[in-house]
XYZ file of C-alpha atoms in Angstrom:
512
model
C 76.220 120.970 66.120
C 76.214 122.645 62.697
C 76.581 126.295 63.682
C 76.381 127.844 60.216
C 74.329 125.300 58.208
C 77.252 124.390 55.952
C 76.795 120.645 56.410
C 79.610 119.894 58.852
C 79.766 119.717 62.640
C 81.179 122.610 64.637
C 81.765 122.885 68.389
C 80.314 125.422 70.805
C 82.023 125.571 74.193
C 81.365 127.602 77.287
C 84.139 128.695 79.620
C 84.779 129.364 83.281
C 85.181 133.087 82.690
C 81.895 133.339 80.782
C 82.840 133.653 77.122
C 81.378 131.262 74.544
C 83.793 129.849 71.979
C 83.077 128.618 68.458
C 85.419 126.010 67.001
C 84.460 125.927 63.343
C 85.121 122.902 61.153
C 87.479 123.736 58.298
C 87.206 122.619 54.690
C 89.640 119.738 55.229
C 87.951 118.537 58.434
C 90.203 120.176 61.024
C 88.842 122.518 63.671
C 89.903 126.141 63.415
C 91.182 128.122 66.384
C 88.360 128.970 68.761
C 86.891 132.466 68.675
C 84.438 134.339 70.882
C 80.796 134.582 69.899
C 80.052 138.306 69.626
C 76.672 139.982 69.935
C 75.209 142.407 67.380
C 77.170 145.247 68.969
C 80.521 143.478 68.652
C 80.816 142.595 72.332
C 81.488 139.014 73.524
C 78.372 137.176 74.697
C 78.450 136.946 78.479
C 75.797 135.795 80.934
C 77.781 134.649 83.974
C 80.603 132.296 84.906
C 81.092 128.601 84.123
C 78.656 128.859 81.213
C 77.310 125.980 79.113
C 75.499 126.804 75.838
C 72.937 124.780 73.898
C 71.871 125.774 70.375
C 68.160 125.217 69.734
C 65.365 126.959 67.831
C 63.423 128.446 70.741
C 60.880 130.456 68.719
C 60.325 128.175 65.682
C 61.609 130.778 63.198
C 63.979 128.363 61.486
C 67.276 129.475 63.031
C 69.200 128.460 66.157
C 69.033 130.472 69.349
C 71.257 129.947 72.401
C 70.125 128.682 75.792
C 72.894 129.244 78.329
C 73.210 127.737 81.793
C 75.526 129.420 84.299
C 77.181 128.566 87.564
C 75.051 130.883 89.706
C 73.432 133.571 87.528
C 70.507 131.535 86.204
C 69.517 130.394 82.705
C 69.378 132.764 79.748
C 68.252 132.791 76.100
C 70.136 134.776 73.477
C 67.893 135.252 70.437
C 69.343 134.850 66.952
C 68.405 138.040 65.057
C 70.159 136.834 61.912
C 69.642 133.622 59.948
C 70.369 129.923 60.247
C 73.538 130.258 58.171
C 74.671 133.645 59.549
C 73.658 134.072 63.198
C 73.501 137.543 64.727
C 73.132 137.480 68.485
C 70.885 139.895 70.359
C 72.736 142.499 72.442
C 70.918 141.551 75.627
C 70.254 138.008 76.882
C 66.787 137.185 78.187
C 66.483 135.519 81.569
C 64.380 132.335 81.604
C 61.563 132.377 84.151
C 58.876 129.901 85.103
C 55.213 130.529 84.270
C 54.927 131.968 87.799
C 57.760 134.418 87.189
C 60.347 132.536 89.249
C 63.982 132.547 88.165
C 65.186 129.276 86.607
C 68.576 128.097 87.836
C 70.823 125.649 86.010
C 74.531 124.984 85.480
C 73.434 123.771 82.070
C 70.035 123.879 80.373
C 69.000 121.054 78.074
C 65.749 120.644 76.150
C 64.110 117.231 75.698
C 60.592 115.795 75.781
C 60.838 114.215 79.225
C 57.176 113.341 79.764
C 56.318 112.163 76.251
C 53.682 114.814 75.474
C 55.406 116.098 72.313
C 56.674 119.300 73.939
C 60.292 120.122 74.690
C 60.771 120.373 78.449
C 63.721 121.980 80.214
C 66.132 119.783 82.196
C 68.853 121.523 84.194
C 71.972 120.611 86.123
C 73.066 122.470 89.225
C 76.133 124.071 90.767
C 75.384 122.172 93.982
C 74.592 118.898 92.183
C 71.412 117.071 91.255
C 69.098 117.377 88.239
C 65.731 119.173 87.947
C 62.967 119.170 85.340
C 60.724 122.067 84.267
C 57.721 120.802 82.331
C 56.749 122.792 79.236
C 53.215 124.041 79.883
C 53.077 126.035 76.647
C 54.182 125.154 73.117
C 57.463 124.410 71.369
C 57.491 127.860 69.720
C 56.362 129.603 72.931
C 57.487 127.537 75.929
C 56.135 128.201 79.400
C 57.922 126.330 82.164
C 56.448 124.791 85.282
C 58.052 124.729 88.693
C 61.123 122.546 89.124
C 60.632 118.835 89.863
C 63.582 116.818 91.137
C 64.898 114.006 88.948
C 68.187 113.424 90.790
C 68.489 114.537 94.400
C 71.137 117.058 95.397
C 73.666 115.348 97.625
C 75.131 117.131 100.635
C 78.875 117.672 100.480
C 80.899 114.837 101.946
C 84.671 114.866 102.056
C 85.740 111.454 100.807
C 89.067 109.743 100.525
C 90.545 108.748 97.185
C 90.369 105.161 98.386
C 86.626 105.417 99.017
C 85.638 106.742 95.610
C 82.374 108.564 94.881
C 78.866 107.468 95.848
C 76.917 109.559 93.344
C 77.052 112.710 91.224
C 78.997 115.570 92.736
C 78.701 119.292 92.018
C 78.434 121.418 88.845
C 76.311 118.748 87.203
C 75.709 118.876 83.456
C 72.784 116.810 82.158
C 71.753 115.383 78.802
C 68.650 113.285 78.106
C 68.738 110.459 75.564
C 67.302 106.987 75.068
C 70.556 105.279 76.011
C 69.395 101.666 75.781
C 66.750 101.967 73.059
C 63.797 100.997 75.256
C 61.661 104.002 74.261
C 62.227 105.880 77.542
C 64.438 108.888 78.127
C 67.516 108.185 80.254
C 69.907 110.688 81.828
C 73.623 111.268 81.411
C 74.930 113.383 84.303
C 78.460 114.780 84.327
C 80.032 116.195 87.481
C 83.177 117.364 89.227
C 84.390 115.929 92.525
C 87.418 116.257 94.775
C 88.758 113.175 96.545
C 91.539 113.255 99.120
C 94.401 111.140 100.375
C 96.617 111.603 103.420
C 100.326 110.838 103.197
C 102.570 109.838 106.126
C 103.633 112.722 108.420
C 106.709 114.754 107.544
C 109.967 113.643 109.058
C 111.916 116.120 111.169
C 114.264 116.756 108.260
C 111.369 117.368 105.873
C 109.678 119.741 108.305
C 112.926 121.712 108.627
C 113.317 121.988 104.841
C 109.716 123.202 104.539
C 110.260 125.875 107.198
C 113.400 127.082 105.457
C 111.665 127.248 102.062
C 108.481 129.022 103.270
C 109.685 132.683 103.185
C 111.044 132.480 99.632
C 107.905 130.710 98.431
C 105.532 133.239 100.027
C 107.448 136.190 98.582
C 107.426 134.674 95.077
C 103.726 133.860 95.387
C 102.764 137.376 96.448
C 104.866 138.889 93.662
C 103.214 136.650 91.074
C 99.668 137.522 92.136
C 100.545 141.209 92.154
C 101.552 140.906 88.492
C 98.346 138.996 87.744
C 96.298 141.855 89.215
C 98.075 144.254 86.875
C 97.453 141.957 83.915
C 93.759 141.615 84.759
C 93.331 145.376 84.824
C 93.898 145.413 81.050
C 91.436 142.624 80.215
C 88.625 143.824 77.942
C 90.240 147.215 77.285
C 91.247 148.481 73.810
C 94.709 147.396 72.814
C 94.671 144.298 75.005
C 97.361 143.383 77.533
C 100.761 145.033 76.919
C 103.594 142.666 76.060
C 105.765 143.946 78.911
C 103.002 143.089 81.399
C 102.725 139.559 79.986
C 106.504 139.229 80.168
C 106.537 140.240 83.845
C 103.784 137.696 84.587
C 105.747 134.970 82.844
C 108.932 135.850 84.723
C 107.120 135.885 88.066
C 105.513 132.524 87.284
C 108.846 131.050 86.248
C 110.283 132.042 89.624
C 107.281 130.747 91.591
C 106.779 127.370 89.885
C 109.830 125.492 91.231
C 109.238 126.835 94.741
C 105.546 125.910 94.591
C 106.418 122.409 93.415
C 108.758 121.952 96.363
C 106.163 123.243 98.840
C 103.478 121.026 97.332
C 105.628 117.978 97.993
C 105.456 118.751 101.735
C 101.648 118.797 101.843
C 100.252 115.715 103.535
C 96.654 116.061 102.406
C 96.390 115.774 98.652
C 93.269 116.499 96.623
C 92.545 114.943 93.250
C 89.994 116.396 90.849
C 87.731 113.908 89.106
C 84.946 114.207 86.575
C 82.541 111.308 86.226
C 79.650 110.671 83.877
C 76.753 108.885 85.564
C 74.150 106.935 83.606
C 70.577 106.856 84.932
C 68.572 104.178 83.166
C 64.911 105.024 83.436
C 62.361 102.416 84.391
C 58.589 102.714 84.334
C 57.160 101.963 87.797
C 54.433 99.325 87.900
C 51.173 100.583 86.473
C 52.735 103.605 84.761
C 53.799 104.194 81.198
C 56.904 105.541 79.567
C 56.317 109.053 80.916
C 57.146 108.044 84.495
C 59.911 110.024 86.130
C 63.036 108.657 87.728
C 62.010 108.117 91.342
C 65.151 106.737 92.950
C 68.583 108.155 93.642
C 71.704 106.529 92.296
C 72.151 102.919 93.364
C 75.572 102.236 94.829
C 77.035 98.758 94.806
C 77.015 97.319 98.309
C 79.501 94.742 99.531
C 78.247 91.167 99.288
C 80.172 90.279 102.445
C 82.309 92.084 105.002
C 84.205 91.557 108.239
C 86.077 93.800 110.665
C 89.301 93.135 112.529
C 90.796 95.727 114.871
C 91.442 98.941 112.908
C 90.570 97.307 109.573
C 87.454 96.399 107.615
C 87.397 93.969 104.687
C 84.649 94.362 102.084
C 83.959 92.067 99.135
C 82.339 93.281 95.898
C 81.347 91.512 92.679
C 80.232 92.932 89.337
C 79.680 91.405 85.878
C 81.929 92.084 82.917
C 79.566 90.577 80.351
C 75.822 90.796 79.855
C 75.293 87.096 80.637
C 76.847 87.617 84.100
C 79.083 84.576 83.611
C 82.298 86.590 83.868
C 82.599 88.667 87.023
C 85.179 90.870 88.650
C 85.842 90.278 92.332
C 87.142 93.196 94.365
C 88.499 92.794 97.897
C 89.001 96.102 99.692
C 90.626 96.450 103.103
C 90.015 99.836 104.753
C 92.638 100.842 107.315
C 92.097 103.390 110.084
C 94.329 106.465 110.170
C 97.608 105.872 112.007
C 97.721 102.182 111.044
C 99.247 100.428 108.053
C 99.557 97.014 106.449
C 102.392 95.673 104.339
C 102.562 95.485 100.564
C 106.166 94.283 100.560
C 108.448 93.440 103.488
C 112.221 93.159 103.994
C 113.673 89.675 103.878
C 113.662 87.900 107.249
C 111.790 90.815 108.832
C 109.053 88.647 110.298
C 106.298 90.954 108.988
C 103.519 89.441 106.879
C 102.732 91.042 103.489
C 99.130 91.200 102.342
C 98.092 88.248 100.218
C 94.605 87.449 98.833
C 93.581 83.954 97.756
C 90.527 82.093 96.436
C 88.685 78.960 97.511
C 86.898 77.847 94.349
C 84.487 74.940 93.969
C 84.268 72.908 90.774
C 82.227 75.014 88.328
C 84.200 78.244 88.760
C 87.530 79.098 87.161
C 90.007 81.964 87.418
C 90.550 83.893 84.183
C 92.682 86.665 85.722
C 94.553 86.213 88.974
C 94.736 88.759 91.757
C 96.144 92.170 90.893
C 96.835 95.006 93.298
C 94.928 98.217 92.505
C 96.349 100.326 95.362
C 99.525 102.295 95.691
C 102.198 101.282 98.181
C 104.131 103.927 100.136
C 107.787 103.572 101.179
C 108.198 102.887 104.874
C 108.973 106.308 106.453
C 111.621 104.819 108.725
C 113.827 104.261 105.701
C 113.747 100.485 106.018
C 113.058 98.370 102.966
C 109.482 97.506 102.128
C 106.263 99.357 101.323
C 103.077 100.050 103.273
C 99.401 100.301 102.474
C 97.794 103.378 104.062
C 94.035 104.105 104.195
C 93.131 101.138 102.016
C 94.411 98.174 100.023
C 92.429 96.814 97.101
C 92.879 93.682 95.000
C 90.879 92.488 91.980
C 90.559 89.243 90.054
C 88.195 87.838 87.430
C 86.232 84.600 87.520
C 84.115 82.668 85.037
C 80.991 80.879 86.258
C 80.730 77.547 84.430
C 78.060 75.631 86.322
C 75.943 75.577 89.467
C 77.807 74.742 92.676
C 76.863 73.392 96.085
C 79.893 74.965 97.754
C 80.401 78.706 98.141
C 83.023 80.791 96.347
C 85.412 81.889 99.091
C 87.880 84.759 99.331
C 90.673 84.926 101.915
C 92.966 87.802 102.810
C 96.052 87.327 104.942
C 97.689 90.469 106.376
C 99.284 92.112 109.384
C 98.305 95.548 110.670
C 100.633 97.800 112.689
C 100.959 101.321 114.012
C 104.135 103.114 115.095
C 104.205 101.274 118.433
C 102.897 97.748 117.954
C 101.892 95.122 115.406
C 98.829 92.936 115.816
C 99.265 89.214 115.127
C 98.906 88.173 111.467
C 95.271 87.623 110.543
C 93.381 85.796 107.812
C 89.845 87.003 107.051
C 87.495 84.721 105.108
C 84.516 86.045 103.143
C 82.020 84.408 100.808
C 80.387 85.280 97.484
C 77.880 82.466 97.923
C 77.419 79.485 95.657
C 76.680 79.663 91.938
C 72.997 79.374 91.066
C 70.992 79.363 87.849
C 68.242 81.915 87.308
C 64.755 80.357 87.164
C 63.626 79.592 83.588
C 66.979 80.761 82.282
C 70.439 79.523 81.439
C 72.012 82.487 83.208
C 74.362 81.837 86.111
C 75.009 84.207 88.977
C 76.425 84.275 92.484
C 73.801 83.650 95.144
C 74.850 86.541 97.387
C 74.713 89.055 94.554
C 71.000 89.807 94.339
C 71.316 92.372 91.553
C 74.352 91.924 89.357
C 73.253 94.936 87.324
C 71.804 97.681 89.570
C 69.053 99.918 88.314
C 71.303 102.959 88.015
C 74.958 102.361 87.256
C 77.909 104.698 87.009
C 79.665 103.939 83.743
C 82.271 105.593 81.574
C 80.603 106.888 78.420
C 82.351 106.115 75.113
C 83.202 108.903 72.701
C 81.184 108.919 69.481
C 82.327 110.052 66.067
C 86.041 109.736 66.811
C 88.211 110.811 63.925
C 90.699 108.061 64.789
C 88.619 104.978 65.592
C 85.319 104.135 64.002
C 82.363 102.464 65.807
C 82.736 98.720 65.853
C 86.532 98.706 65.728
C 88.338 96.588 68.316
C 89.916 98.676 71.091
C 93.739 98.486 71.065
C 95.665 96.798 73.862
C 97.309 99.203 76.307
C 99.261 99.304 79.564
C 99.402 102.728 81.246
C 100.007 104.294 84.650
C 97.050 106.247 86.090
C 97.196 109.418 88.183
C 97.687 107.350 91.341
C 100.704 105.500 89.949
C 98.767 102.243 89.464
C 99.407 100.269 86.280
C 96.185 99.753 84.276
C 95.813 97.468 81.270
C 93.079 96.918 78.701
C 92.240 93.560 80.303
C 91.200 95.413 83.479
C 88.226 96.773 81.558
C 87.307 93.724 79.494
C 83.657 93.763 78.500
C 83.153 97.350 79.691
C 82.913 100.734 78.023
C 85.674 103.084 79.079
C 87.481 106.300 78.203
C 91.241 106.834 78.157
C 91.670 110.445 79.222
C 95.042 112.178 78.903
C 94.956 115.534 80.648
C 97.902 117.839 81.382
C 98.360 119.000 84.930
C 96.981 122.514 85.413
C 99.425 125.408 85.108
C 102.096 123.295 83.391
C 103.317 123.521 79.782
C 101.886 121.034 77.301
């Protein structure tokens, strides 16, 4: 947004601690160091924690006011008492209420004409997830908001494994309305945060002993560090700022704690991974209704086209298109493994164990354009023997091109052996089917018979960055081969035909 009407784009950013930062665009195009937005009395604007601002002219006086969503304090408006080019922010924020006087809640607050009546409505995210809509019952220069109507249902918390992935938007949702596909109807972009978990093999006796020996030193260093942080925090917001000697003591305490914390973290068996997804809700008008119809369905999750269980395992088969004509599809075979059991990714020579191996049974009319690749991490066998195990799940992907209709079905086979610490079940081969290839009526489009909806109504997709200063729209994406946060090698061909984001993010509390 152009904060000061000088013709270039600046950035407004909220923060966890509640301050709002302005990153102003410099004369040569670079962004200047962020600074707090201050109110008319010279005090930083604050309305709560985890704030998200939106600049919009709320009272039609020609300048930009601020609408601020918060984690749990509600939604506020800060009136601009200055001008479009030189904002001056009111000393006190105004809480947004409905026409009935009820407090409006929202982790972010976004204005858009959701129902097509020419008035800007209020659409809000939520700390607990979901999206709600407050219809504007008044005017654009004097809005009056109706009671909240649900656009995206709040989902109850569910602890999920890293191998399972998400099933819909998580918590702390941030929403933006836009006509994503140019069909004249408002769609929704919903950002979130989610925590997924994985469980590593149990500690060995030697590892447990090392952890026990390290615990006292770690706990002492941790307590000393947080004691220094309490001292540091006591100076925040006071004249003169935080004394240098206090900052130095914090840094020294952190330097002592970090290596001990890293060692202790390595002993933890349950690991959490923070994710942030952007979910796209494409809006459809129900039969007999016009473009003003609301979204009436929750997110649609891809279901397996075939599945089979064997002992402590379950094999599921998924298929999704990589191109709009559905002729190129990605096949994903996922074997879920119950806790305490494992399968083999690699095995020692002459061991007699059977490593996992997927294969295809293709009729004439279907060809492989990318052979099977493993998308799951293997763990070293805890006994110290050579070879690697799959724990929790094993996933393989390949890509096929549909060339013509087929009478025979497209088959997928997975050979594996599953064991626990006492016994191994006999090697097993599971066979699943994607169905035969059919042609859509009155169309040249081909699809797999068992995949009723190759493109579900609502799809989770990565959203591409716009206005990049490095790559311009329309440029070909560069080839890449990188390791993700799970240690799995990803290449540009894995995402052929899709929109995606490469996100490089430093680990929290580390330099760089």
